[in-house]
């Protein structure tokens, strides 16, 4: 093979790593007045209601018996899964696929360059604020992003779709 | 915050499973290995879609075939500074614990509004204000995550309700 000759091997007792280590999280991710999401920067976000709808569908599909009649794979029984499932059912403010989709389209109007990010859109759908002041306090990164009128309009639209049962 | 993240996982398949239905075994193994796990920074809740299963490669020295499976999963990743809702599980005299999904968040006395007092008597200890909110077991609270620490398999967090619009939610 072409290339420079290898330097004389140094005496080392540590074996050569065989696989690339997972890149460690930088540790400075935060969602305060600036959004620093690290490797989650362009990853699609889901509000609690959206995640609940999707999870319910996955559970339904997974518990249906296979075409060949084999036992359905079912869902994991771990703590993480059961706690998350209960949490989503408890805190989902919009029930029903239609309501969730309407909330998504209403809040997506503010997303885009010069507007809010996907993360903030999902936060609005999760927290269901009543006033612009509340939204800007709970989501500090909204500072300076959209006009108060546009934001209040979206909050009102979201409140209308809320299910108070 | 819930995300739909693209991830990769390596699966070793024993030769007894080499058959036409190997992809089904791969799928089930992926669900078993990865769903409901906590990596220390995020939790994988459910696999939504398997994007691709690579060509198998026999590992030299063993008979196992290695597959690299690319998939998309619903994950939950808490961020420092994020406002989340949770359910109170335990009230102690130093504060209270609340469960946010699979994460237990501790809110200490110093992160509660100064007007809140601890009531230890009775069957349900609680934190309450004179004319305002009561926080006891099973109350729903809105808190801000102040710090997160993670090690493989476990996450610990501390939170605060010492701000406007945080604290017990009306149910």
Short mmCIF file of C-alpha atoms in Angstrom, two decimals:
data_model
loop_
_atom_site.label_atom_id
_atom_site.label_comp_id
_atom_site.label_asym_id
_atom_site.label_seq_id
_atom_site.Cartn_x
_atom_site.Cartn_y
_atom_site.Cartn_z
CA UNK A 1 0.00 0.00 0.00
CA UNK A 2 1.25 3.49 -0.76
CA UNK A 3 1.79 5.81 2.19
CA UNK A 4 4.38 6.74 4.77
CA UNK A 5 5.86 3.87 6.75
CA UNK A 6 4.29 3.35 10.17
CA UNK A 7 6.25 4.87 13.05
CA UNK A 8 7.71 2.31 15.44
CA UNK A 9 4.87 1.06 17.66
CA UNK A 10 4.87 2.65 21.10
CA UNK A 11 4.53 0.31 24.05
CA UNK A 12 0.89 0.72 25.03
CA UNK A 13 -1.23 -1.49 27.24
CA UNK A 14 -4.56 0.12 26.32
CA UNK A 15 -6.22 -1.81 23.48
CA UNK A 16 -7.05 0.11 20.35
CA UNK A 17 -10.72 1.18 20.45
CA UNK A 18 -12.77 -0.90 18.04
CA UNK A 19 -15.79 1.39 17.72
CA UNK A 20 -16.33 5.12 17.68
CA UNK A 21 -17.53 6.40 21.03
CA UNK A 22 -20.89 8.13 21.15
CA UNK A 23 -20.20 11.90 21.05
CA UNK A 24 -20.77 13.12 24.63
CA UNK A 25 -23.49 15.74 25.07
CA UNK A 26 -21.84 19.13 25.30
CA UNK A 27 -23.74 19.79 28.52
CA UNK A 28 -24.69 23.35 27.71
CA UNK A 29 -28.07 22.60 26.20
CA UNK A 30 -30.73 24.86 27.64
CA UNK A 31 -34.05 26.42 26.81
CA UNK A 32 -33.91 29.70 28.69
CA UNK A 33 -33.96 33.08 26.99
CA UNK A 34 -31.92 31.49 24.21
CA UNK A 35 -32.59 28.10 22.72
CA UNK A 36 -29.57 25.83 22.67
CA UNK A 37 -30.87 22.44 21.72
CA UNK A 38 -27.57 20.85 20.69
CA UNK A 39 -28.18 17.82 18.51
CA UNK A 40 -31.96 18.37 18.72
CA UNK A 41 -31.85 21.67 16.86
CA UNK A 42 -33.69 20.61 13.70
CA UNK A 43 -35.44 17.54 15.06
CA UNK A 44 -39.26 17.62 14.81
CA UNK A 45 -40.89 18.41 18.19
CA UNK A 46 -44.19 17.12 19.52
CA UNK A 47 -46.48 18.75 22.06
CA UNK A 48 -47.89 16.51 24.79
CA UNK A 49 -51.23 16.15 22.98
CA UNK A 50 -49.55 15.25 19.69
CA UNK A 51 -47.31 12.70 21.41
CA UNK A 52 -50.35 11.21 23.15
CA UNK A 53 -52.25 10.79 19.86
CA UNK A 54 -49.25 9.20 18.15
CA UNK A 55 -48.52 6.86 21.06
CA UNK A 56 -52.13 5.68 21.23
CA UNK A 57 -51.99 4.84 17.52
CA UNK A 58 -48.73 2.94 17.93
CA UNK A 59 -50.16 0.95 20.84
CA UNK A 60 -53.26 0.11 18.80
CA UNK A 61 -51.22 -1.03 15.81
CA UNK A 62 -48.82 -3.01 17.95
CA UNK A 63 -51.54 -4.88 19.80
CA UNK A 64 -53.35 -5.95 16.65
CA UNK A 65 -52.62 -9.54 15.72
CA UNK A 66 -50.35 -10.05 12.72
CA UNK A 67 -51.69 -11.16 9.32
CA UNK A 68 -50.14 -14.60 9.85
CA UNK A 69 -52.02 -14.90 13.15
CA UNK A 70 -48.84 -14.64 15.25
CA UNK A 71 -49.06 -13.13 18.68
CA UNK A 72 -48.88 -9.29 18.47
CA UNK A 73 -45.56 -7.79 19.62
CA UNK A 74 -47.20 -5.60 22.24
CA UNK A 75 -45.51 -2.75 24.11
CA UNK A 76 -42.61 -2.68 26.59
CA UNK A 77 -43.41 -3.20 30.23
CA UNK A 78 -40.68 -0.95 31.60
CA UNK A 79 -41.21 1.82 34.13
CA UNK A 80 -40.21 4.48 31.61
CA UNK A 81 -42.88 3.39 29.16
CA UNK A 82 -45.80 2.94 31.57
CA UNK A 83 -45.08 6.18 33.38
CA UNK A 84 -44.83 8.09 30.11
CA UNK A 85 -48.07 6.57 28.80
CA UNK A 86 -49.95 7.56 31.97
CA UNK A 87 -48.36 11.02 31.90
CA UNK A 88 -49.41 11.63 28.29
CA UNK A 89 -53.01 10.56 28.95
CA UNK A 90 -53.18 12.78 32.02
CA UNK A 91 -51.72 15.95 30.50
CA UNK A 92 -52.99 15.83 26.93
CA UNK A 93 -55.15 18.92 26.63
CA UNK A 94 -56.58 18.10 23.22
CA UNK A 95 -58.27 14.78 22.67
CA UNK A 96 -59.08 13.46 19.25
CA UNK A 97 -56.96 13.56 16.15
CA UNK A 98 -58.91 16.37 14.54
CA UNK A 99 -58.44 18.80 17.43
CA UNK A 100 -54.74 17.97 17.61
CA UNK A 101 -54.29 18.58 13.88
CA UNK A 102 -56.15 21.88 14.08
CA UNK A 103 -53.95 23.04 16.95
CA UNK A 104 -50.90 22.06 14.92
CA UNK A 105 -52.00 24.04 11.87
CA UNK A 106 -52.96 27.08 13.96
CA UNK A 107 -49.66 27.19 15.84
CA UNK A 108 -47.60 26.43 12.72
CA UNK A 109 -48.66 29.80 11.30
CA UNK A 110 -46.09 31.44 13.56
CA UNK A 111 -43.24 29.11 12.62
CA UNK A 112 -40.61 30.13 10.13
CA UNK A 113 -37.68 32.54 9.63
CA UNK A 114 -38.33 35.60 11.79
CA UNK A 115 -40.97 33.65 13.70
CA UNK A 116 -40.85 30.92 16.32
CA UNK A 117 -39.06 27.58 16.18
CA UNK A 118 -40.59 24.10 16.22
CA UNK A 119 -39.65 23.74 19.89
CA UNK A 120 -41.58 26.87 20.88
CA UNK A 121 -44.56 25.81 18.77
CA UNK A 122 -44.70 22.50 20.63
CA UNK A 123 -44.38 24.34 23.95
CA UNK A 124 -47.38 26.53 23.08
CA UNK A 125 -49.43 23.43 22.34
CA UNK A 126 -48.35 21.82 25.61
CA UNK A 127 -48.70 24.72 28.03
CA UNK A 128 -51.92 26.29 26.64
CA UNK A 129 -51.35 29.80 27.93
CA UNK A 130 -54.20 32.28 28.15
CA UNK A 131 -52.31 35.52 27.72
CA UNK A 132 -49.29 36.73 25.80
CA UNK A 133 -47.64 37.67 29.09
CA UNK A 134 -47.97 34.13 30.41
CA UNK A 135 -46.59 32.66 27.21
CA UNK A 136 -43.61 35.00 27.16
CA UNK A 137 -42.86 34.31 30.84
CA UNK A 138 -43.03 30.53 30.52
CA UNK A 139 -41.19 30.44 27.17
CA UNK A 140 -38.53 33.15 27.60
CA UNK A 141 -37.04 32.49 24.18
CA UNK A 142 -40.17 34.01 22.60
CA UNK A 143 -38.76 37.41 23.53
CA UNK A 144 -38.61 39.61 20.45
CA UNK A 145 -39.95 36.95 18.11
CA UNK A 146 -43.58 37.50 17.11
CA UNK A 147 -45.88 40.44 17.63
CA UNK A 148 -48.19 40.39 20.66
CA UNK A 149 -51.26 40.53 18.43
CA UNK A 150 -50.28 37.51 16.34
CA UNK A 151 -49.37 35.56 19.46
CA UNK A 152 -52.62 36.46 21.26
CA UNK A 153 -54.58 35.44 18.16
CA UNK A 154 -52.92 32.02 18.13
CA UNK A 155 -53.44 31.56 21.89
CA UNK A 156 -57.13 32.39 21.49
CA UNK A 157 -57.49 29.93 18.62
CA UNK A 158 -55.82 27.22 20.71
CA UNK A 159 -58.07 27.93 23.72
CA UNK A 160 -61.16 27.57 21.55
CA UNK A 161 -60.10 24.06 20.58
CA UNK A 162 -59.50 22.95 24.15
CA UNK A 163 -61.47 20.05 25.51
CA UNK A 164 -62.72 20.80 29.00
CA UNK A 165 -64.37 17.44 29.69
CA UNK B 1 -39.95 17.78 25.23
CA UNK B 2 -40.98 14.99 22.89
CA UNK B 3 -39.09 14.60 19.63
CA UNK B 4 -39.15 12.28 16.65
CA UNK B 5 -35.49 11.35 16.45
CA UNK B 6 -33.64 9.27 13.86
CA UNK B 7 -31.42 6.73 15.58
CA UNK B 8 -29.30 3.73 14.72
CA UNK B 9 -28.97 0.43 16.52
CA UNK B 10 -26.79 -2.60 15.89
CA UNK B 11 -28.40 -6.01 16.27
CA UNK B 12 -26.67 -9.39 16.34
CA UNK B 13 -28.77 -12.20 14.93
CA UNK B 14 -28.07 -15.80 15.93
CA UNK B 15 -27.73 -18.20 12.98
CA UNK B 16 -30.79 -20.16 14.08
CA UNK B 17 -32.86 -17.16 12.96
CA UNK B 18 -31.42 -17.00 9.44
CA UNK B 19 -34.60 -17.48 7.42
CA UNK B 20 -37.01 -15.55 5.24
CA UNK B 21 -38.59 -14.01 8.31
CA UNK B 22 -35.27 -12.63 9.62
CA UNK B 23 -36.49 -8.98 9.17
CA UNK B 24 -39.41 -9.74 11.51
CA UNK B 25 -37.02 -11.05 14.16
CA UNK B 26 -34.89 -7.95 13.68
CA UNK B 27 -37.94 -5.73 14.22
CA UNK B 28 -38.97 -7.51 17.39
CA UNK B 29 -35.42 -7.49 18.73
CA UNK B 30 -35.22 -3.76 18.05
CA UNK B 31 -38.46 -3.13 19.96
CA UNK B 32 -37.24 -5.22 22.87
CA UNK B 33 -33.77 -3.66 23.00
CA UNK B 34 -34.59 -0.03 22.61
CA UNK B 35 -38.18 0.82 23.61
CA UNK B 36 -38.74 2.03 27.13
CA UNK B 37 -35.04 2.63 27.78
CA UNK B 38 -33.36 5.59 29.42
CA UNK B 39 -29.96 6.49 28.02
CA UNK B 40 -29.17 9.08 30.66
CA UNK B 41 -29.82 12.05 28.39
CA UNK B 42 -33.09 10.98 26.77
CA UNK B 43 -35.74 8.27 26.97
CA UNK B 44 -36.90 6.24 23.99
CA UNK B 45 -40.64 5.81 24.32
CA UNK B 46 -41.63 3.96 21.14
CA UNK B 47 -40.23 3.09 17.75
CA UNK B 48 -42.36 4.81 15.13
CA UNK B 49 -40.84 3.54 11.91
CA UNK B 50 -37.93 1.44 10.77
CA UNK B 51 -36.22 3.37 7.97
CA UNK B 52 -33.79 0.73 6.80
CA UNK B 53 -32.18 -2.54 7.78
CA UNK B 54 -28.65 -2.85 6.42
CA UNK B 55 -27.19 -5.88 4.70
CA UNK B 56 -26.07 -8.39 7.34
CA UNK B 57 -22.37 -8.83 7.99
CA UNK B 58 -21.09 -11.96 9.66
CA UNK B 59 -18.81 -11.01 12.55
CA UNK B 60 -15.57 -12.93 12.20
CA UNK B 61 -15.00 -15.44 14.99
CA UNK B 62 -18.71 -15.80 15.83
CA UNK B 63 -21.54 -16.96 13.62
CA UNK B 64 -23.70 -13.94 14.42
CA UNK B 65 -24.87 -11.63 11.64
CA UNK B 66 -24.70 -7.94 12.44
CA UNK B 67 -27.39 -5.60 11.16
CA UNK B 68 -27.37 -1.81 11.44
CA UNK B 69 -30.97 -0.72 11.80
CA UNK B 70 -31.91 2.90 11.13
CA UNK B 71 -35.21 3.89 12.72
CA UNK B 72 -37.27 6.81 13.92
CA UNK B 73 -38.51 6.86 17.50
CA UNK B 74 -40.50 9.10 19.79
CA UNK B 75 -38.02 10.20 22.44
CA UNK B 76 -38.36 12.43 25.47
CA UNK B 77 -35.50 14.77 26.25
CA UNK B 78 -35.71 17.25 29.14
CA UNK B 79 -33.92 20.58 28.82
CA UNK B 80 -32.62 22.89 31.50
CA UNK B 81 -34.97 25.89 31.61
CA UNK B 82 -37.92 24.02 30.10
CA UNK B 83 -41.35 24.44 31.71
CA UNK B 84 -43.14 21.10 32.17
CA UNK B 85 -46.21 19.78 33.96
CA UNK B 86 -45.88 17.00 36.50
CA UNK B 87 -47.71 15.04 39.17
CA UNK B 88 -46.57 15.25 42.80
CA UNK B 89 -45.56 11.86 44.20
CA UNK B 90 -44.05 12.69 47.57
CA UNK B 91 -44.01 15.64 49.97
CA UNK B 92 -41.09 15.96 52.40
CA UNK B 93 -40.12 18.73 54.74
CA UNK B 94 -37.38 19.88 52.34
CA UNK B 95 -39.68 20.20 49.34
CA UNK B 96 -41.51 17.75 47.12
CA UNK B 97 -40.96 15.21 44.36
CA UNK B 98 -42.94 15.29 41.14
CA UNK B 99 -42.97 12.80 38.27
CA UNK B 100 -42.67 14.25 34.78
CA UNK B 101 -43.18 11.12 32.73
CA UNK B 102 -40.30 8.85 33.65
CA UNK B 103 -38.27 11.61 35.29
CA UNK B 104 -38.47 12.35 39.01
CA UNK B 105 -37.96 16.08 39.64
CA UNK B 106 -37.17 17.38 43.10
CA UNK B 107 -38.32 20.89 43.98
CA UNK B 108 -36.57 22.10 47.09
CA UNK B 109 -37.89 24.44 49.75
CA UNK B 110 -35.64 27.22 48.44
CA UNK B 111 -37.28 26.99 45.03
CA UNK B 112 -40.80 27.43 46.41
CA UNK B 113 -42.42 30.84 46.84
CA UNK B 114 -41.38 32.17 50.27
CA UNK B 115 -45.02 32.32 51.40
CA UNK B 116 -45.44 28.52 51.22
CA UNK B 117 -45.41 26.56 54.46
CA UNK B 118 -45.06 22.87 55.13
CA UNK B 119 -47.93 21.13 56.92
CA UNK B 120 -46.73 17.89 58.38
CA UNK B 121 -49.74 16.82 60.37
CA UNK B 122 -52.60 14.77 59.06
CA UNK B 123 -52.36 11.86 56.71
CA UNK B 124 -51.32 14.02 53.75
CA UNK B 125 -48.35 16.33 54.28
CA UNK B 126 -48.52 19.34 52.01
CA UNK B 127 -47.07 22.69 51.10
CA UNK B 128 -49.55 25.53 51.07
CA UNK B 129 -49.96 29.27 50.95
CA UNK B 130 -52.28 31.19 53.22
CA UNK B 131 -54.84 32.07 50.58
CA UNK B 132 -53.56 30.24 47.60
CA UNK B 133 -52.39 26.99 46.22
CA UNK B 134 -52.00 23.71 48.00
CA UNK B 135 -49.45 21.16 46.86
CA UNK B 136 -49.90 17.62 48.12
CA UNK B 137 -49.60 14.11 46.77
CA UNK B 138 -51.29 13.73 43.34
CA UNK B 139 -51.52 17.48 42.75
CA UNK B 140 -50.60 18.63 39.27
CA UNK B 141 -47.85 21.24 39.19
CA UNK B 142 -46.17 23.31 36.50
CA UNK B 143 -42.46 23.62 37.19
CA UNK B 144 -39.32 24.81 35.46
CA UNK B 145 -36.44 22.35 35.22
CA UNK B 146 -33.38 23.99 36.75
CA UNK B 147 -30.80 21.24 36.41
CA UNK B 148 -30.47 17.74 35.02
CA UNK B 149 -27.92 15.07 35.77
CA UNK B 150 -27.72 11.86 33.84
CA UNK B 151 -25.90 8.60 34.04
CA UNK B 152 -26.58 5.51 31.98
CA UNK B 153 -30.11 4.37 32.77
CA UNK B 154 -31.00 7.12 35.24
CA UNK B 155 -31.84 10.79 35.15
CA UNK B 156 -32.16 13.15 38.08
CA UNK B 157 -33.50 16.67 37.93
CA UNK B 158 -34.25 19.62 40.15
CA UNK B 159 -36.92 22.17 39.47
CA UNK B 160 -38.44 25.39 40.68
CA UNK B 161 -41.90 26.89 41.01
CA UNK B 162 -40.65 30.23 42.26
CA UNK B 163 -41.89 32.23 39.29
CA UNK B 164 -45.06 33.70 37.90
CA UNK B 165 -47.45 31.21 36.33
CA UNK B 166 -45.73 28.21 37.93
CA UNK B 167 -47.04 26.03 40.74
CA UNK B 168 -50.18 24.03 41.28
CA UNK B 169 -52.53 23.77 38.30
CA UNK B 170 -56.26 24.12 38.76
CA UNK B 171 -57.84 20.77 38.02
#
